[in-house]
Coordinates of C-alpha atoms in Angstrom, one line a residue:
M1 CA 0.0 0.1 0.0
K2 CA 1.4 3.5 -0.9
K3 CA 2.3 5.7 2.1
V4 CA 0.2 8.7 2.3
T5 CA 2.0 12.0 2.9
Y6 CA 0.0 14.7 4.4
P7 CA 0.8 18.5 3.8
I8 CA 2.0 20.6 6.7
M9 CA -0.2 23.6 7.7
K10 CA 1.2 26.9 6.8
G11 CA 2.9 28.3 9.7
A12 CA 3.2 24.8 11.4
E13 CA 6.7 24.2 10.1
E14 CA 9.8 23.4 12.4
F15 CA 12.4 26.3 12.6
F16 CA 16.0 26.6 13.4
F17 CA 17.9 29.7 14.4
R18 CA 21.7 29.4 14.2
G19 CA 23.6 31.2 17.0
S20 CA 26.0 30.6 19.8
E21 CA 27.2 27.3 21.3
T22 CA 24.3 27.5 23.8
G23 CA 21.4 25.6 22.3
I24 CA 17.8 25.7 23.2
L25 CA 15.4 22.9 22.3
V26 CA 11.9 24.1 22.2
C27 CA 9.0 21.6 22.2
H28 CA 5.3 22.2 21.5
G29 CA 2.3 20.5 23.1
F30 CA -0.3 18.0 22.2
V31 CA -2.0 18.7 19.0
G32 CA -0.1 22.0 18.7
T33 CA 2.7 23.0 16.4
P34 CA 6.1 24.9 16.6
Q35 CA 4.0 28.1 15.9
S36 CA 2.7 28.1 19.5
V37 CA 6.4 28.6 20.8
R38 CA 7.7 30.8 17.9
K39 CA 7.3 34.2 19.4
V40 CA 9.0 33.1 22.6
S41 CA 11.8 31.4 20.7
E42 CA 12.3 34.5 18.3
E43 CA 12.5 36.9 21.2
I44 CA 15.0 34.7 23.1
Y45 CA 17.1 34.2 20.0
Q46 CA 17.2 38.0 19.3
S47 CA 18.2 39.0 22.8
T48 CA 20.6 36.2 23.7
G49 CA 21.9 34.8 20.2
C50 CA 21.4 31.2 21.3
T51 CA 21.0 28.5 18.8
I52 CA 17.3 27.5 18.8
F53 CA 15.5 24.5 17.4
A54 CA 11.8 23.9 17.5
P55 CA 10.8 20.4 15.8
R56 CA 7.4 19.6 14.7
L57 CA 6.3 16.4 16.5
K58 CA 5.2 13.6 14.2
G59 CA 1.5 13.6 13.5
H60 CA 1.2 17.3 14.3
G61 CA 0.5 20.2 12.0
T62 CA -0.9 18.1 9.2
C63 CA -4.2 16.3 9.9
E64 CA -6.0 14.4 12.5
T65 CA -5.5 11.0 10.7
D66 CA -1.9 11.5 10.7
L67 CA -1.9 11.9 14.5
S68 CA -3.9 8.5 14.9
L69 CA -0.9 6.7 13.5
C70 CA 1.4 8.0 16.3
S71 CA 2.7 6.6 19.3
H72 CA 4.2 8.5 22.3
Q73 CA 7.5 6.7 21.6
D74 CA 7.4 8.5 18.3
W75 CA 7.2 11.9 20.0
F76 CA 10.0 11.1 22.3
E77 CA 12.2 9.9 19.6
N78 CA 11.4 13.2 17.6
L79 CA 12.9 14.9 20.8
V80 CA 15.8 12.7 21.1
Q81 CA 16.9 13.2 17.4
S82 CA 16.4 17.1 17.8
Y83 CA 18.6 17.1 20.8
H84 CA 21.2 15.3 18.9
H85 CA 20.8 17.7 16.1
L86 CA 21.5 20.6 18.4
K87 CA 24.5 19.1 19.9
K88 CA 26.3 19.1 16.4
Y89 CA 26.3 22.9 16.9
C90 CA 26.3 23.4 20.5
S91 CA 28.3 22.5 23.5
K92 CA 25.3 22.7 26.0
V93 CA 21.4 22.2 25.5
Y94 CA 18.6 23.6 27.4
V95 CA 15.1 22.2 26.9
I96 CA 11.9 24.2 26.9
G97 CA 8.5 22.4 26.7
Q98 CA 5.0 23.6 26.6
S99 CA 2.2 21.3 27.9
M100 CA 3.2 17.8 26.5
G101 CA 6.4 19.3 25.3
G102 CA 7.1 19.9 29.1
T103 CA 6.3 16.2 29.7
L104 CA 8.7 15.0 27.1
A105 CA 11.3 17.6 28.4
L106 CA 11.1 15.8 31.7
K107 CA 11.3 12.4 30.3
L108 CA 14.5 13.5 28.3
A109 CA 16.1 14.9 31.3
S110 CA 15.4 11.6 33.3
S111 CA 17.0 9.4 30.4
G112 CA 20.7 10.2 30.9
F113 CA 21.1 12.9 28.4
D114 CA 23.7 15.8 29.1
I115 CA 21.1 18.6 29.6
A116 CA 22.1 21.9 30.9
G117 CA 18.7 22.6 32.2
I118 CA 14.9 22.3 31.6
I119 CA 12.1 25.0 31.5
T120 CA 8.5 23.6 31.5
V121 CA 5.4 25.7 30.9
N122 CA 2.3 24.0 32.3
A123 CA 3.8 20.7 31.8
A124 CA 1.1 18.0 31.1
I125 CA 1.7 15.7 34.0
Q126 CA -1.9 15.5 34.7
I127 CA -5.0 16.1 32.4
P128 CA -8.3 15.5 34.2
G129 CA -10.4 16.2 31.2
Y130 CA -8.9 13.1 29.5
D131 CA -9.0 10.7 32.5
C132 CA -12.4 9.4 31.4
Y133 CA -11.0 8.1 28.3
R134 CA -8.4 5.6 29.9
E135 CA -10.6 2.6 29.5
A136 CA -12.2 3.6 26.3
G137 CA -11.5 2.0 22.9
C138 CA -8.9 3.3 20.5
S139 CA -11.3 4.2 17.8
G140 CA -13.0 7.4 16.9
F141 CA -12.3 11.0 17.5
I142 CA -13.0 13.6 20.4
Q143 CA -14.1 17.1 19.6
E144 CA -11.6 19.8 21.0
G145 CA -12.7 23.2 22.2
S146 CA -11.0 26.3 21.5
P147 CA -7.3 26.5 22.6
D148 CA -7.0 27.7 26.3
I149 CA -5.6 31.2 25.6
N150 CA -6.7 34.4 27.6
L151 CA -5.5 36.7 24.8
P152 CA -8.3 36.8 22.4
I153 CA -6.3 38.1 19.5
E154 CA -4.0 35.0 19.4
E155 CA -5.0 31.9 17.5
E156 CA -3.2 28.6 17.8
L157 CA -2.8 26.3 14.8
T158 CA -4.4 22.9 16.1
Y159 CA -7.0 20.4 15.4
T160 CA -10.6 20.6 16.1
R161 CA -10.9 17.1 16.9
V162 CA -8.3 14.5 18.3
P163 CA -8.0 10.8 17.7
M164 CA -8.8 8.6 20.9
S165 CA -5.7 6.5 20.2
A166 CA -3.7 9.6 20.5
V167 CA -5.3 10.7 23.7
Q168 CA -4.5 7.3 25.0
Q169 CA -0.9 7.5 23.9
L170 CA -0.6 10.9 25.7
L171 CA -1.9 9.3 28.9
Q172 CA 0.6 6.5 28.6
L173 CA 3.3 9.2 28.3
I174 CA 2.2 11.0 31.3
D175 CA 2.1 7.9 33.3
T176 CA 5.6 6.6 32.4
T177 CA 7.1 10.2 33.0
K178 CA 5.5 10.5 36.4
E179 CA 7.4 7.3 37.3
R180 CA 10.8 8.8 36.2
L181 CA 10.5 12.2 37.8
R182 CA 12.9 11.5 40.6
K183 CA 15.6 10.9 37.9
V184 CA 15.5 14.5 36.8
A185 CA 18.5 16.1 38.5
C186 CA 19.4 19.1 36.1
P187 CA 18.5 22.7 37.0
A188 CA 14.6 23.3 36.4
L189 CA 12.5 26.3 35.9
L190 CA 8.8 25.3 36.3
I191 CA 6.2 27.9 35.0
K192 CA 2.6 27.5 35.8
S193 CA -0.6 29.3 35.0
I194 CA -3.0 29.7 38.0
H195 CA -5.8 29.9 35.6
D196 CA -4.9 26.9 33.5
H197 CA -8.1 25.1 32.2
V198 CA -6.4 22.1 30.9
V199 CA -3.6 21.1 33.3
P200 CA -4.2 21.9 37.2
H201 CA -1.6 24.3 38.3
E202 CA -0.8 22.0 41.2
A203 CA 0.6 19.5 38.6
T204 CA 3.7 21.8 38.4
D205 CA 4.1 21.6 42.4
L206 CA 4.0 17.8 42.0
I207 CA 6.8 18.1 39.6
Y208 CA 8.7 20.4 41.9
D209 CA 8.4 18.0 44.8
S210 CA 9.2 14.9 42.8
I211 CA 12.4 15.9 40.9
S212 CA 15.8 15.5 42.3
S213 CA 17.2 18.9 41.0
V214 CA 18.9 21.0 43.6
N215 CA 18.5 24.1 41.5
K216 CA 14.7 24.4 40.8
S217 CA 12.2 27.0 41.0
I218 CA 8.5 27.9 40.2
I219 CA 7.3 30.9 38.3
T220 CA 3.5 31.6 38.6
L221 CA 1.6 33.3 35.9
D222 CA -1.7 35.2 37.2
K223 CA -3.4 36.1 34.0
S224 CA -2.3 33.4 31.4
F225 CA -4.2 30.2 30.5
H226 CA -2.8 26.9 29.5
V227 CA -1.1 28.0 26.2
A228 CA 0.9 30.5 28.1
T229 CA 3.5 30.8 25.5
M230 CA 1.0 32.7 23.3
D231 CA -0.8 34.4 26.1
C232 CA -0.7 37.9 27.9
E233 CA 2.4 37.3 30.1
I234 CA 4.7 36.1 27.4
E235 CA 7.4 38.9 28.3
K236 CA 7.5 37.5 31.9
I237 CA 8.1 33.9 30.5
I238 CA 10.8 35.3 28.3
D239 CA 12.6 37.3 31.0
S240 CA 12.3 34.2 33.3
I241 CA 13.9 32.0 30.7
K242 CA 16.7 34.4 30.0
Q243 CA 17.6 34.8 33.6
F244 CA 17.5 31.2 34.3
I245 CA 19.7 30.4 31.3
S246 CA 22.1 33.2 32.3
E247 CA 22.4 31.9 36.0
S248 CA 22.8 28.4 34.8
D249 CA 25.5 29.2 32.4
K250 CA 27.4 31.1 35.2
N251 CA 27.1 28.1 37.7
L252 CA 28.3 25.7 34.8
S253 CA 31.4 28.0 34.3
I254 CA 32.2 28.1 38.0
E255 CA 32.1 24.4 38.2
K256 CA 34.5 24.1 35.4
I257 CA 37.1 26.4 37.0
S258 CA 36.7 24.7 40.2

């Protein structure tokens, strides 16, 4: 049978900004695309000169049928391959993840990779709205509402419906990553939205309490919803990330000297 290739939505393409030897791997969320993390990435690149790569996860940014053919191992392998791509140009790599991208970042950090630090934005370590589908069959689709963004002028490229099989793959990713949180030991900046309607903000507290990182902190957003990288406090997110990377770089330099 001939393999079907689905076209990529305009604006959903991966992007790569070549800069310094400090690399930042940026991962979008479930049913999202690199478009949702592009503005954050562009501003960090312009102000820091870091090399930035934002891959498009398999099955995302094309069509729902494409997503139904994917597993959570596919998405993790996308991140692993992207990490190795950045390491060709960079001596150190940070990982930023929005929602499921944050979950994947935590799994990557728990898997023995040399990561300078991770930044999660509303990491999807709990999704109460999907729990009812744990025992459901793998066929069919679920209708999705509008992306959870407080800023009315922002529109995220996403699907209007999601394959049941993909939801169950996401739940498996969450379960396996939760079991590995104690293995995360790199510096961690955890950003959460108090008014997140997809992932409870307490999920970030759970991550904070579970990881083994000595250098870890939580930043709280008071106005943003779930897709905070496209919302009204984006400048706070950018400033927090820049400060985190700057301080982590200084600590790495001190460790090398000592």
